[in-house]
Amino acid sequence: MRAQATEFLRALRRHRESGASGASGASGAGAPGGGTGAGASAAGRAAPPADDVDAVRALRRAARRISGTLHTFQPLLDASWAEEMRPELAWLSGTLALEHAYASRLERLLQALHRLSGSAAFPAPRPMGRAAATVPAGVSAPARPASPDRGSLTVGAAKAGALLDRQLTLARTRAHSTALQALGSSRFHAVADKVALLASEVPLRVTGRPGRGPAPATSGPGPGTAPFDLRPLAAAAEERLTDAVTALPLVAAGSPYNAQALVHGLSPDPAPHPQDAPWHQVRLLLRLHRYALEALAGADAGDTGDAGDAGDTEVAVDVRLLAAGEALDRHRDASEAAAAAAQAARTPRIAPATAYALGVLHADQRHEVEAARYAFQHSWRKEPIRLP
C-alpha cells in the first residue's frame, strides 16, 4: 500500500504540474467546473495534454489498487480508518473513470457501426489519450475509408451514429466537469492528505503475526518489513473468486444466440441487464485476487531482505488470470455499449430506420458479450501458467 500511495502522490504532482502550465486548467486546485459548462460540446474544448491524461489515469489506478488492498486486508488494519478510506477512494476512482468510459464507449459503437455498414458517413469518435493532445481543438478525427465490398451507409445507421455521438459526447463533457470539480474539492484534498500519511505508515490494528505467533516488541510496519502473514486473507480472496466463478453458467457461455438477452436489452425497462451482474462481480473479485497476489509478492520480498520498494518487485504473472481479466474487460465494455445502444433506441420520436440500426448494433454488442464469456471460460479452465 505504501508503494501505491507513493504512486498516487507522484501522479498528483504530475497532474498539478501539467495543470499549472495552463494547457487544460484541470489542476487539483482548479476552480469547480473548470469553465466548462455541462452542456458544452467537447469539440469546442481544448484537448487536455497527454501528460495530464496519463496523470489522471495513474491517479485512478493507484486509488483503485489502494481500495482493493484495503478490502482484502481490512482485518489487519485500523477499522475506523479503513472504513473511512475505502468509500472515498471508490468515489475518486469512479469519478475519474467516467470520462474515459464514455469516450471509449462512443468509439466502440461507432467502430461497430462502421464494421456493420462498411461506411464512415457517421461521426468519427473523439480522440482520446495521447492522440487527443495532437489534434487541434475543433478539428474532427479523419474519417475511416469505406469498405469497397459494401454499399453506402444507410440513412438509419448515419442517424444512429449521430444520435450516439450527441448523447455520449454530452455525457463525457458532464463527466469531465464532474472530474474537475472533484479534483478541486476539499473532499479530494482530504483523501490526498490521508494517502500522504499512508505513504509513510500503514495504520495497523494489532502488532501480532496471525498464524505465526506474537511478533517481537520491536517489530512494526516500517519499510522492508512484513509483520503480518497475509496468506490467509489472500487465500480467502481467491476462495471468493472461485465460488463466484463456480456459480457462473460456464457450460452455456459462448452461446451463438441469446434471445433472452436481446429481448431484455430492447425492452422499455432501463434497468441493468440481469445476466451481466454475476460476470461483473467476478471481474471485481478477479481484480482483488490479482492485487492480493501482488501484495504477497511484495511481502515476500520484504521477508527476504530484497532491496527496493515493494512496488518495484517483479511479480510472477499468471497467464490464465491475465487472459481471464482481459475477457471480462471486453465483457464489461460490450455490455455497457449494448446498454448505450438500447438507451438511444428508447429516444422518443426517432425514425424507424434509426431504431432498426440501433437494434442491430445492440444485437452485435450482445454477441460480443457472449464471445467474451466464452473466452473467459476457455481461459479459466486452462491449467495455471506462471511467467517469471
mmCIF file of C-alpha atoms in Angstrom, residues 16-364:
data_model
loop_
_atom_site.group_PDB
_atom_site.id
_atom_site.type_symbol
_atom_site.label_atom_id
_atom_site.label_comp_id
_atom_site.label_asym_id
_atom_site.label_seq_id
_atom_site.Cartn_x
_atom_site.Cartn_y
_atom_site.Cartn_z
ATOM 1 C CA ARG A 16 -0.754 19.668 -10.808
ATOM 2 C CA GLU A 17 2.330 20.479 -12.863
ATOM 3 C CA SER A 18 0.503 19.851 -16.133
ATOM 4 C CA GLY A 19 -2.444 21.937 -14.903
ATOM 5 C CA ALA A 20 -0.187 24.788 -13.844
ATOM 6 C CA SER A 21 1.051 25.127 -17.415
ATOM 7 C CA GLY A 22 -2.419 26.354 -18.413
ATOM 8 C CA ALA A 23 -2.882 23.716 -21.111
ATOM 9 C CA SER A 24 -6.017 22.220 -19.625
ATOM 10 C CA GLY A 25 -6.913 24.153 -16.484
ATOM 11 C CA ALA A 26 -7.582 20.832 -14.737
ATOM 12 C CA SER A 27 -5.187 21.149 -11.830
ATOM 13 C CA GLY A 28 -6.060 19.794 -8.436
ATOM 14 C CA ALA A 29 -6.616 23.341 -7.163
ATOM 15 C CA GLY A 30 -8.655 24.478 -10.181
ATOM 16 C CA ALA A 31 -11.980 26.186 -9.880
ATOM 17 C CA PRO A 32 -15.023 23.929 -9.783
ATOM 18 C CA GLY A 33 -16.271 23.249 -13.273
ATOM 19 C CA GLY A 34 -13.039 24.387 -14.910
ATOM 20 C CA GLY A 35 -15.019 26.855 -17.016
ATOM 21 C CA THR A 36 -16.697 24.043 -18.963
ATOM 22 C CA GLY A 37 -20.471 24.011 -18.992
ATOM 23 C CA ALA A 38 -22.345 20.760 -18.516
ATOM 24 C CA GLY A 39 -23.936 21.074 -21.913
ATOM 25 C CA ALA A 40 -20.909 22.328 -23.810
ATOM 26 C CA SER A 41 -19.667 20.433 -26.814
ATOM 27 C CA ALA A 42 -16.406 18.532 -26.474
ATOM 28 C CA ALA A 43 -15.419 19.677 -29.960
ATOM 29 C CA GLY A 44 -15.113 23.253 -28.797
ATOM 30 C CA ARG A 45 -12.967 22.399 -25.783
ATOM 31 C CA ALA A 46 -9.193 22.278 -25.859
ATOM 32 C CA ALA A 47 -7.967 18.712 -25.539
ATOM 33 C CA PRO A 48 -6.050 18.005 -22.319
ATOM 34 C CA PRO A 49 -2.335 17.344 -22.749
ATOM 35 C CA ALA A 50 -1.078 13.774 -22.803
ATOM 36 C CA ASP A 51 0.780 14.231 -19.504
ATOM 37 C CA ASP A 52 -2.425 15.338 -17.778
ATOM 38 C CA VAL A 53 -4.384 12.386 -19.192
ATOM 39 C CA ASP A 54 -1.683 9.963 -18.066
ATOM 40 C CA ALA A 55 -1.541 11.563 -14.614
ATOM 41 C CA VAL A 56 -5.299 11.230 -14.124
ATOM 42 C CA ARG A 57 -5.128 7.622 -15.275
ATOM 43 C CA ALA A 58 -2.323 6.942 -12.777
ATOM 44 C CA LEU A 59 -4.338 8.614 -10.010
ATOM 45 C CA ARG A 60 -7.318 6.420 -10.789
ATOM 46 C CA ARG A 61 -5.212 3.260 -10.939
ATOM 47 C CA ALA A 62 -3.454 3.956 -7.637
ATOM 48 C CA ALA A 63 -6.728 4.799 -5.865
ATOM 49 C CA ARG A 64 -8.302 1.597 -7.175
ATOM 50 C CA ARG A 65 -5.383 -0.546 -6.023
ATOM 51 C CA ILE A 66 -5.274 1.001 -2.557
ATOM 52 C CA SER A 67 -9.021 0.498 -2.196
ATOM 53 C CA GLY A 68 -8.747 -3.130 -3.318
ATOM 54 C CA THR A 69 -5.941 -3.822 -0.870
ATOM 55 C CA LEU A 70 -7.956 -2.250 1.939
ATOM 56 C CA HIS A 71 -10.876 -4.519 1.054
ATOM 57 C CA THR A 72 -8.818 -7.717 1.165
ATOM 58 C CA PHE A 73 -6.626 -6.981 4.174
ATOM 59 C CA GLN A 74 -9.034 -4.893 6.228
ATOM 60 C CA PRO A 75 -8.913 -7.262 9.278
ATOM 61 C CA LEU A 76 -5.250 -6.307 9.737
ATOM 62 C CA LEU A 77 -5.841 -2.551 9.516
ATOM 63 C CA ASP A 78 -7.309 0.035 11.825
ATOM 64 C CA ALA A 79 -11.052 -0.498 11.420
ATOM 65 C CA SER A 80 -12.264 3.106 11.539
ATOM 66 C CA TRP A 81 -9.507 4.323 9.225
ATOM 67 C CA ALA A 82 -10.129 1.590 6.633
ATOM 68 C CA GLU A 83 -13.912 2.048 6.695
ATOM 69 C CA GLU A 84 -13.470 5.776 6.150
ATOM 70 C CA MET A 85 -10.880 5.462 3.383
ATOM 71 C CA ARG A 86 -12.480 2.803 1.173
ATOM 72 C CA PRO A 87 -15.616 4.710 0.092
ATOM 73 C CA GLU A 88 -13.571 7.865 -0.533
ATOM 74 C CA LEU A 89 -11.122 6.031 -2.776
ATOM 75 C CA ALA A 90 -14.006 4.324 -4.578
ATOM 76 C CA TRP A 91 -15.646 7.722 -5.146
ATOM 77 C CA LEU A 92 -12.422 9.152 -6.543
ATOM 78 C CA SER A 93 -11.581 6.284 -8.888
ATOM 79 C CA GLY A 94 -15.181 6.055 -10.114
ATOM 80 C CA THR A 95 -15.426 9.787 -10.778
ATOM 81 C CA LEU A 96 -12.148 9.909 -12.693
ATOM 82 C CA ALA A 97 -13.096 6.861 -14.779
ATOM 83 C CA LEU A 98 -16.346 8.234 -16.194
ATOM 84 C CA GLU A 99 -14.956 10.495 -18.913
ATOM 85 C CA HIS A 100 -12.684 7.801 -20.336
ATOM 86 C CA ALA A 101 -15.521 5.272 -20.158
ATOM 87 C CA TYR A 102 -17.900 7.430 -22.206
ATOM 88 C CA ALA A 103 -15.229 8.194 -24.795
ATOM 89 C CA SER A 104 -14.294 4.525 -25.161
ATOM 90 C CA ARG A 105 -17.954 3.542 -25.425
ATOM 91 C CA LEU A 106 -18.589 6.034 -28.216
ATOM 92 C CA GLU A 107 -15.518 4.892 -30.127
ATOM 93 C CA ARG A 108 -16.542 1.253 -29.763
ATOM 94 C CA LEU A 109 -20.076 1.865 -31.010
ATOM 95 C CA LEU A 110 -19.004 3.964 -33.983
ATOM 96 C CA GLN A 111 -16.425 1.372 -34.969
ATOM 97 C CA ALA A 112 -19.128 -1.304 -34.758
ATOM 98 C CA LEU A 113 -21.411 0.774 -36.994
ATOM 99 C CA HIS A 114 -18.565 1.152 -39.452
ATOM 100 C CA ARG A 115 -17.913 -2.588 -39.404
ATOM 101 C CA LEU A 116 -21.577 -3.484 -39.847
ATOM 102 C CA SER A 117 -22.284 -0.980 -42.614
ATOM 103 C CA GLY A 118 -18.923 -0.583 -44.335
ATOM 104 C CA SER A 119 -19.059 3.211 -44.462
ATOM 105 C CA ALA A 120 -17.721 6.131 -42.441
ATOM 106 C CA ALA A 121 -20.588 8.568 -43.030
ATOM 107 C CA PHE A 122 -21.377 8.717 -39.324
ATOM 108 C CA PRO A 123 -19.386 10.969 -36.928
ATOM 109 C CA ALA A 124 -15.824 9.908 -36.180
ATOM 110 C CA PRO A 125 -15.052 9.264 -32.485
ATOM 111 C CA ARG A 126 -13.334 11.982 -30.481
ATOM 112 C CA PRO A 127 -9.576 11.472 -29.999
ATOM 113 C CA MET A 128 -8.515 10.165 -26.608
ATOM 114 C CA GLY A 129 -5.369 9.926 -24.524
ATOM 115 C CA ARG A 130 -2.138 10.833 -26.292
ATOM 116 C CA ALA A 131 -3.958 11.197 -29.604
ATOM 117 C CA ALA A 132 -6.092 13.983 -28.139
ATOM 118 C CA ALA A 133 -3.022 16.122 -27.483
ATOM 119 C CA THR A 134 -2.028 16.089 -31.150
ATOM 120 C CA VAL A 135 -5.421 17.062 -32.622
ATOM 121 C CA PRO A 136 -6.219 20.803 -32.600
ATOM 122 C CA ALA A 137 -9.415 21.934 -30.932
ATOM 123 C CA GLY A 138 -12.465 21.875 -33.195
ATOM 124 C CA VAL A 139 -10.853 19.539 -35.726
ATOM 125 C CA SER A 140 -12.542 16.163 -36.111
ATOM 126 C CA ALA A 141 -10.569 12.967 -36.471
ATOM 127 C CA PRO A 142 -10.174 11.781 -40.079
ATOM 128 C CA ALA A 143 -12.974 9.553 -41.316
ATOM 129 C CA ARG A 144 -12.259 5.897 -41.905
ATOM 130 C CA PRO A 145 -12.302 4.710 -45.523
ATOM 131 C CA ALA A 146 -15.433 2.920 -46.612
ATOM 132 C CA SER A 147 -15.307 -0.760 -47.358
ATOM 133 C CA PRO A 148 -15.462 -1.421 -51.120
ATOM 134 C CA ASP A 149 -17.365 -4.655 -50.526
ATOM 135 C CA ARG A 150 -20.442 -2.999 -49.056
ATOM 136 C CA GLY A 151 -22.835 -0.345 -50.156
ATOM 137 C CA SER A 152 -23.163 3.145 -48.809
ATOM 138 C CA LEU A 153 -24.217 3.650 -45.230
ATOM 139 C CA THR A 154 -27.962 3.586 -44.748
ATOM 140 C CA VAL A 155 -29.787 6.665 -43.523
ATOM 141 C CA GLY A 156 -30.774 4.849 -40.339
ATOM 142 C CA ALA A 157 -27.199 3.959 -39.423
ATOM 143 C CA ALA A 158 -25.993 7.504 -40.134
ATOM 144 C CA LYS A 159 -28.664 8.975 -37.866
ATOM 145 C CA ALA A 160 -27.945 6.329 -35.240
ATOM 146 C CA GLY A 161 -24.275 7.317 -35.226
ATOM 147 C CA ALA A 162 -25.153 10.998 -34.917
ATOM 148 C CA LEU A 163 -27.554 10.271 -32.054
ATOM 149 C CA LEU A 164 -24.963 8.222 -30.169
ATOM 150 C CA ASP A 165 -22.366 10.924 -30.743
ATOM 151 C CA ARG A 166 -24.639 13.602 -29.262
ATOM 152 C CA GLN A 167 -25.670 11.563 -26.235
ATOM 153 C CA LEU A 168 -22.276 10.141 -25.288
ATOM 154 C CA THR A 169 -20.360 13.346 -26.019
ATOM 155 C CA LEU A 170 -22.735 15.233 -23.735
ATOM 156 C CA ALA A 171 -22.253 12.588 -21.049
ATOM 157 C CA ARG A 172 -18.486 12.766 -21.496
ATOM 158 C CA THR A 173 -18.495 16.562 -21.177
ATOM 159 C CA ARG A 174 -20.509 16.379 -17.969
ATOM 160 C CA ALA A 175 -18.166 13.704 -16.630
ATOM 161 C CA HIS A 176 -15.211 15.965 -17.438
ATOM 162 C CA SER A 177 -16.750 18.832 -15.470
ATOM 163 C CA THR A 178 -17.518 16.491 -12.588
ATOM 164 C CA ALA A 179 -13.907 15.279 -12.526
ATOM 165 C CA LEU A 180 -12.603 18.856 -12.488
ATOM 166 C CA GLN A 181 -14.901 19.718 -9.602
ATOM 167 C CA ALA A 182 -13.826 16.599 -7.727
ATOM 168 C CA LEU A 183 -10.112 17.328 -8.142
ATOM 169 C CA GLY A 184 -10.643 20.858 -6.847
ATOM 170 C CA SER A 185 -12.824 19.917 -3.906
ATOM 171 C CA SER A 186 -11.950 19.780 -0.217
ATOM 172 C CA ARG A 187 -13.080 16.150 -0.253
ATOM 173 C CA PHE A 188 -10.324 15.231 -2.701
ATOM 174 C CA HIS A 189 -7.689 17.152 -0.732
ATOM 175 C CA ALA A 190 -8.721 15.276 2.408
ATOM 176 C CA VAL A 191 -8.217 11.989 0.569
ATOM 177 C CA ALA A 192 -4.824 13.156 -0.723
ATOM 178 C CA ASP A 193 -3.737 14.083 2.816
ATOM 179 C CA LYS A 194 -4.653 10.631 4.109
ATOM 180 C CA VAL A 195 -2.833 8.949 1.238
ATOM 181 C CA ALA A 196 0.232 11.060 2.036
ATOM 182 C CA LEU A 197 0.181 9.693 5.588
ATOM 183 C CA LEU A 198 -0.284 6.189 4.224
ATOM 184 C CA ALA A 199 2.891 6.545 2.175
ATOM 185 C CA SER A 200 4.921 6.747 5.387
ATOM 186 C CA GLU A 201 3.000 4.480 7.755
ATOM 187 C CA VAL A 202 0.207 1.910 7.387
ATOM 188 C CA PRO A 203 -2.303 2.145 10.281
ATOM 189 C CA LEU A 204 -2.367 -1.426 11.544
ATOM 190 C CA ARG A 205 -4.849 -2.823 14.032
ATOM 191 C CA VAL A 206 -2.577 -5.181 16.021
ATOM 192 C CA THR A 207 1.128 -5.937 16.272
ATOM 193 C CA GLY A 208 0.923 -9.718 16.229
ATOM 194 C CA ARG A 209 1.549 -12.123 13.394
ATOM 195 C CA PRO A 210 -1.624 -14.138 12.671
ATOM 196 C CA GLY A 211 -0.627 -17.723 12.093
ATOM 197 C CA ARG A 212 2.968 -17.079 13.182
ATOM 198 C CA GLY A 213 2.593 -16.286 16.849
ATOM 199 C CA PRO A 214 3.172 -12.942 18.567
ATOM 200 C CA ALA A 215 5.618 -10.560 16.980
ATOM 201 C CA PRO A 216 8.620 -9.116 18.812
ATOM 202 C CA ALA A 217 8.007 -5.849 20.553
ATOM 203 C CA THR A 218 10.315 -4.048 18.141
ATOM 204 C CA SER A 219 8.511 -5.173 15.001
ATOM 205 C CA GLY A 220 6.429 -2.626 13.170
ATOM 206 C CA PRO A 221 5.111 -1.549 9.802
ATOM 207 C CA GLY A 222 8.361 0.042 8.685
ATOM 208 C CA PRO A 223 9.749 -0.172 5.149
ATOM 209 C CA GLY A 224 11.013 -3.564 4.090
ATOM 210 C CA THR A 225 9.176 -5.464 6.852
ATOM 211 C CA ALA A 226 6.224 -7.838 6.776
ATOM 212 C CA PRO A 227 4.863 -8.075 10.364
ATOM 213 C CA PHE A 228 1.760 -9.998 9.290
ATOM 214 C CA ASP A 229 1.022 -13.217 7.474
ATOM 215 C CA LEU A 230 -1.036 -12.055 4.506
ATOM 216 C CA ARG A 231 -1.578 -15.500 3.053
ATOM 217 C CA PRO A 232 -4.835 -16.426 4.891
ATOM 218 C CA LEU A 233 -6.588 -13.251 3.724
ATOM 219 C CA ALA A 234 -5.231 -13.630 0.196
ATOM 220 C CA ALA A 235 -6.467 -17.227 0.171
ATOM 221 C CA ALA A 236 -9.904 -16.003 1.284
ATOM 222 C CA ALA A 237 -9.971 -13.574 -1.644
ATOM 223 C CA GLU A 238 -9.096 -16.419 -4.022
ATOM 224 C CA GLU A 239 -11.815 -18.590 -2.487
ATOM 225 C CA ARG A 240 -14.436 -15.872 -3.017
ATOM 226 C CA LEU A 241 -13.380 -15.634 -6.646
ATOM 227 C CA THR A 242 -13.535 -19.402 -7.124
ATOM 228 C CA ASP A 243 -17.016 -19.584 -5.588
ATOM 229 C CA ALA A 244 -18.275 -16.776 -7.830
ATOM 230 C CA VAL A 245 -16.846 -18.423 -10.946
ATOM 231 C CA THR A 246 -18.405 -21.749 -9.954
ATOM 232 C CA ALA A 247 -21.823 -20.080 -9.859
ATOM 233 C CA LEU A 248 -21.462 -18.830 -13.453
ATOM 234 C CA PRO A 249 -23.145 -20.809 -16.255
ATOM 235 C CA LEU A 250 -19.814 -21.641 -17.925
ATOM 236 C CA VAL A 251 -21.320 -24.573 -19.833
ATOM 237 C CA ALA A 252 -23.735 -22.220 -21.609
ATOM 238 C CA ALA A 253 -21.181 -19.436 -22.059
ATOM 239 C CA GLY A 254 -20.472 -18.645 -25.674
ATOM 240 C CA SER A 255 -23.939 -19.408 -26.989
ATOM 241 C CA PRO A 256 -24.152 -18.049 -30.551
ATOM 242 C CA TYR A 257 -27.566 -16.518 -29.917
ATOM 243 C CA ASN A 258 -29.003 -15.428 -26.584
ATOM 244 C CA ALA A 259 -32.571 -14.417 -27.380
ATOM 245 C CA GLN A 260 -33.391 -13.618 -23.759
ATOM 246 C CA ALA A 261 -30.519 -11.147 -23.584
ATOM 247 C CA LEU A 262 -31.610 -9.378 -26.760
ATOM 248 C CA VAL A 263 -35.261 -9.115 -25.718
ATOM 249 C CA HIS A 264 -34.380 -7.718 -22.298
ATOM 250 C CA GLY A 265 -31.957 -5.175 -23.728
ATOM 251 C CA LEU A 266 -34.538 -3.646 -26.064
ATOM 252 C CA SER A 267 -37.399 -3.727 -23.579
ATOM 253 C CA PRO A 268 -38.774 -0.474 -22.113
ATOM 254 C CA ASP A 269 -37.175 -1.394 -18.770
ATOM 255 C CA PRO A 270 -33.950 0.679 -18.412
ATOM 256 C CA ALA A 271 -32.639 -1.473 -15.527
ATOM 257 C CA PRO A 272 -29.197 -3.097 -15.963
ATOM 258 C CA HIS A 273 -29.108 -6.445 -17.693
ATOM 259 C CA PRO A 274 -29.742 -9.192 -15.094
ATOM 260 C CA GLN A 275 -27.483 -11.698 -16.879
ATOM 261 C CA ASP A 276 -24.437 -9.429 -16.658
ATOM 262 C CA ALA A 277 -24.324 -8.730 -12.905
ATOM 263 C CA PRO A 278 -22.664 -12.042 -11.865
ATOM 264 C CA TRP A 279 -19.997 -11.593 -14.539
ATOM 265 C CA HIS A 280 -19.270 -8.040 -13.403
ATOM 266 C CA GLN A 281 -18.917 -9.328 -9.846
ATOM 267 C CA VAL A 282 -16.428 -11.973 -10.978
ATOM 268 C CA ARG A 283 -14.429 -9.261 -12.721
ATOM 269 C CA LEU A 284 -14.159 -7.270 -9.485
ATOM 270 C CA LEU A 285 -13.213 -10.361 -7.480
ATOM 271 C CA LEU A 286 -10.583 -11.302 -10.042
ATOM 272 C CA ARG A 287 -9.053 -7.850 -9.724
ATOM 273 C CA LEU A 288 -8.980 -8.160 -5.919
ATOM 274 C CA HIS A 289 -7.303 -11.556 -6.257
ATOM 275 C CA ARG A 290 -4.605 -10.087 -8.503
ATOM 276 C CA TYR A 291 -3.983 -7.233 -6.078
ATOM 277 C CA ALA A 292 -3.681 -9.737 -3.224
ATOM 278 C CA LEU A 293 -1.077 -11.718 -5.171
ATOM 279 C CA GLU A 294 0.895 -8.522 -5.741
ATOM 280 C CA ALA A 295 0.758 -7.736 -2.018
ATOM 281 C CA LEU A 296 2.018 -11.247 -1.220
ATOM 282 C CA ALA A 297 4.896 -10.824 -3.652
ATOM 283 C CA GLY A 298 5.832 -7.521 -2.022
ATOM 284 C CA ALA A 299 5.684 -9.059 1.460
ATOM 285 C CA ASP A 300 7.876 -11.975 0.397
ATOM 286 C CA ALA A 301 10.421 -9.519 -0.995
ATOM 287 C CA GLY A 302 10.459 -7.737 2.359
ATOM 288 C CA ASP A 303 10.963 -11.012 4.278
ATOM 289 C CA THR A 304 13.966 -11.962 2.156
ATOM 290 C CA GLY A 305 15.541 -8.553 2.587
ATOM 291 C CA ASP A 306 15.487 -7.607 -1.094
ATOM 292 C CA ALA A 307 16.388 -4.010 -1.772
ATOM 293 C CA GLY A 308 13.991 -1.586 -3.374
ATOM 294 C CA ASP A 309 10.391 -0.638 -2.933
ATOM 295 C CA ALA A 310 7.744 -3.353 -2.871
ATOM 296 C CA GLY A 311 6.094 -1.687 -5.834
ATOM 297 C CA ASP A 312 9.235 -2.321 -7.876
ATOM 298 C CA THR A 313 9.280 -6.049 -7.118
ATOM 299 C CA GLU A 314 8.918 -8.291 -10.137
ATOM 300 C CA VAL A 315 5.719 -10.268 -9.673
ATOM 301 C CA ALA A 316 5.215 -13.637 -11.288
ATOM 302 C CA VAL A 317 2.359 -13.257 -13.751
ATOM 303 C CA ASP A 318 -0.320 -15.913 -14.082
ATOM 304 C CA VAL A 319 -1.139 -16.022 -17.779
ATOM 305 C CA ARG A 320 -4.530 -17.532 -17.065
ATOM 306 C CA LEU A 321 -5.513 -14.629 -14.822
ATOM 307 C CA LEU A 322 -4.371 -12.105 -17.408
ATOM 308 C CA ALA A 323 -6.376 -13.727 -20.199
ATOM 309 C CA ALA A 324 -9.439 -14.115 -17.979
ATOM 310 C CA GLY A 325 -9.209 -10.483 -16.875
ATOM 311 C CA GLU A 326 -8.963 -9.256 -20.472
ATOM 312 C CA ALA A 327 -12.018 -11.320 -21.413
ATOM 313 C CA LEU A 328 -14.013 -9.856 -18.536
ATOM 314 C CA ASP A 329 -12.927 -6.337 -19.510
ATOM 315 C CA ARG A 330 -14.246 -6.970 -23.023
ATOM 316 C CA HIS A 331 -17.434 -8.343 -21.471
ATOM 317 C CA ARG A 332 -17.962 -5.156 -19.481
ATOM 318 C CA ASP A 333 -17.225 -2.896 -22.454
ATOM 319 C CA ALA A 334 -19.583 -4.786 -24.760
ATOM 320 C CA SER A 335 -22.308 -4.932 -22.113
ATOM 321 C CA GLU A 336 -22.163 -1.195 -21.456
ATOM 322 C CA ALA A 337 -22.038 -0.442 -25.182
ATOM 323 C CA ALA A 338 -25.131 -2.594 -25.756
ATOM 324 C CA ALA A 339 -26.910 -0.752 -22.945
ATOM 325 C CA ALA A 340 -25.991 2.597 -24.531
ATOM 326 C CA ALA A 341 -27.380 1.460 -27.892
ATOM 327 C CA ALA A 342 -30.595 0.290 -26.216
ATOM 328 C CA GLN A 343 -30.927 3.582 -24.350
ATOM 329 C CA ALA A 344 -30.508 5.507 -27.592
ATOM 330 C CA ALA A 345 -33.178 3.316 -29.189
ATOM 331 C CA ARG A 346 -35.617 4.457 -26.478
ATOM 332 C CA THR A 347 -35.233 8.093 -27.560
ATOM 333 C CA PRO A 348 -38.722 9.443 -28.320
ATOM 334 C CA ARG A 349 -39.783 10.164 -31.895
ATOM 335 C CA ILE A 350 -36.778 8.677 -33.699
ATOM 336 C CA ALA A 351 -37.240 7.336 -37.201
ATOM 337 C CA PRO A 352 -37.939 3.594 -37.611
ATOM 338 C CA ALA A 353 -34.761 3.212 -39.685
ATOM 339 C CA THR A 354 -32.713 4.733 -36.863
ATOM 340 C CA ALA A 355 -34.297 2.437 -34.296
ATOM 341 C CA TYR A 356 -33.622 -0.546 -36.546
ATOM 342 C CA ALA A 357 -29.939 0.393 -36.878
ATOM 343 C CA LEU A 358 -29.636 0.762 -33.124
ATOM 344 C CA GLY A 359 -31.293 -2.624 -32.659
ATOM 345 C CA VAL A 360 -28.771 -4.255 -34.995
ATOM 346 C CA LEU A 361 -25.967 -2.510 -33.112
ATOM 347 C CA HIS A 362 -27.363 -3.726 -29.786
ATOM 348 C CA ALA A 363 -27.535 -7.300 -31.063
ATOM 349 C CA ASP A 364 -23.953 -7.066 -32.316
#
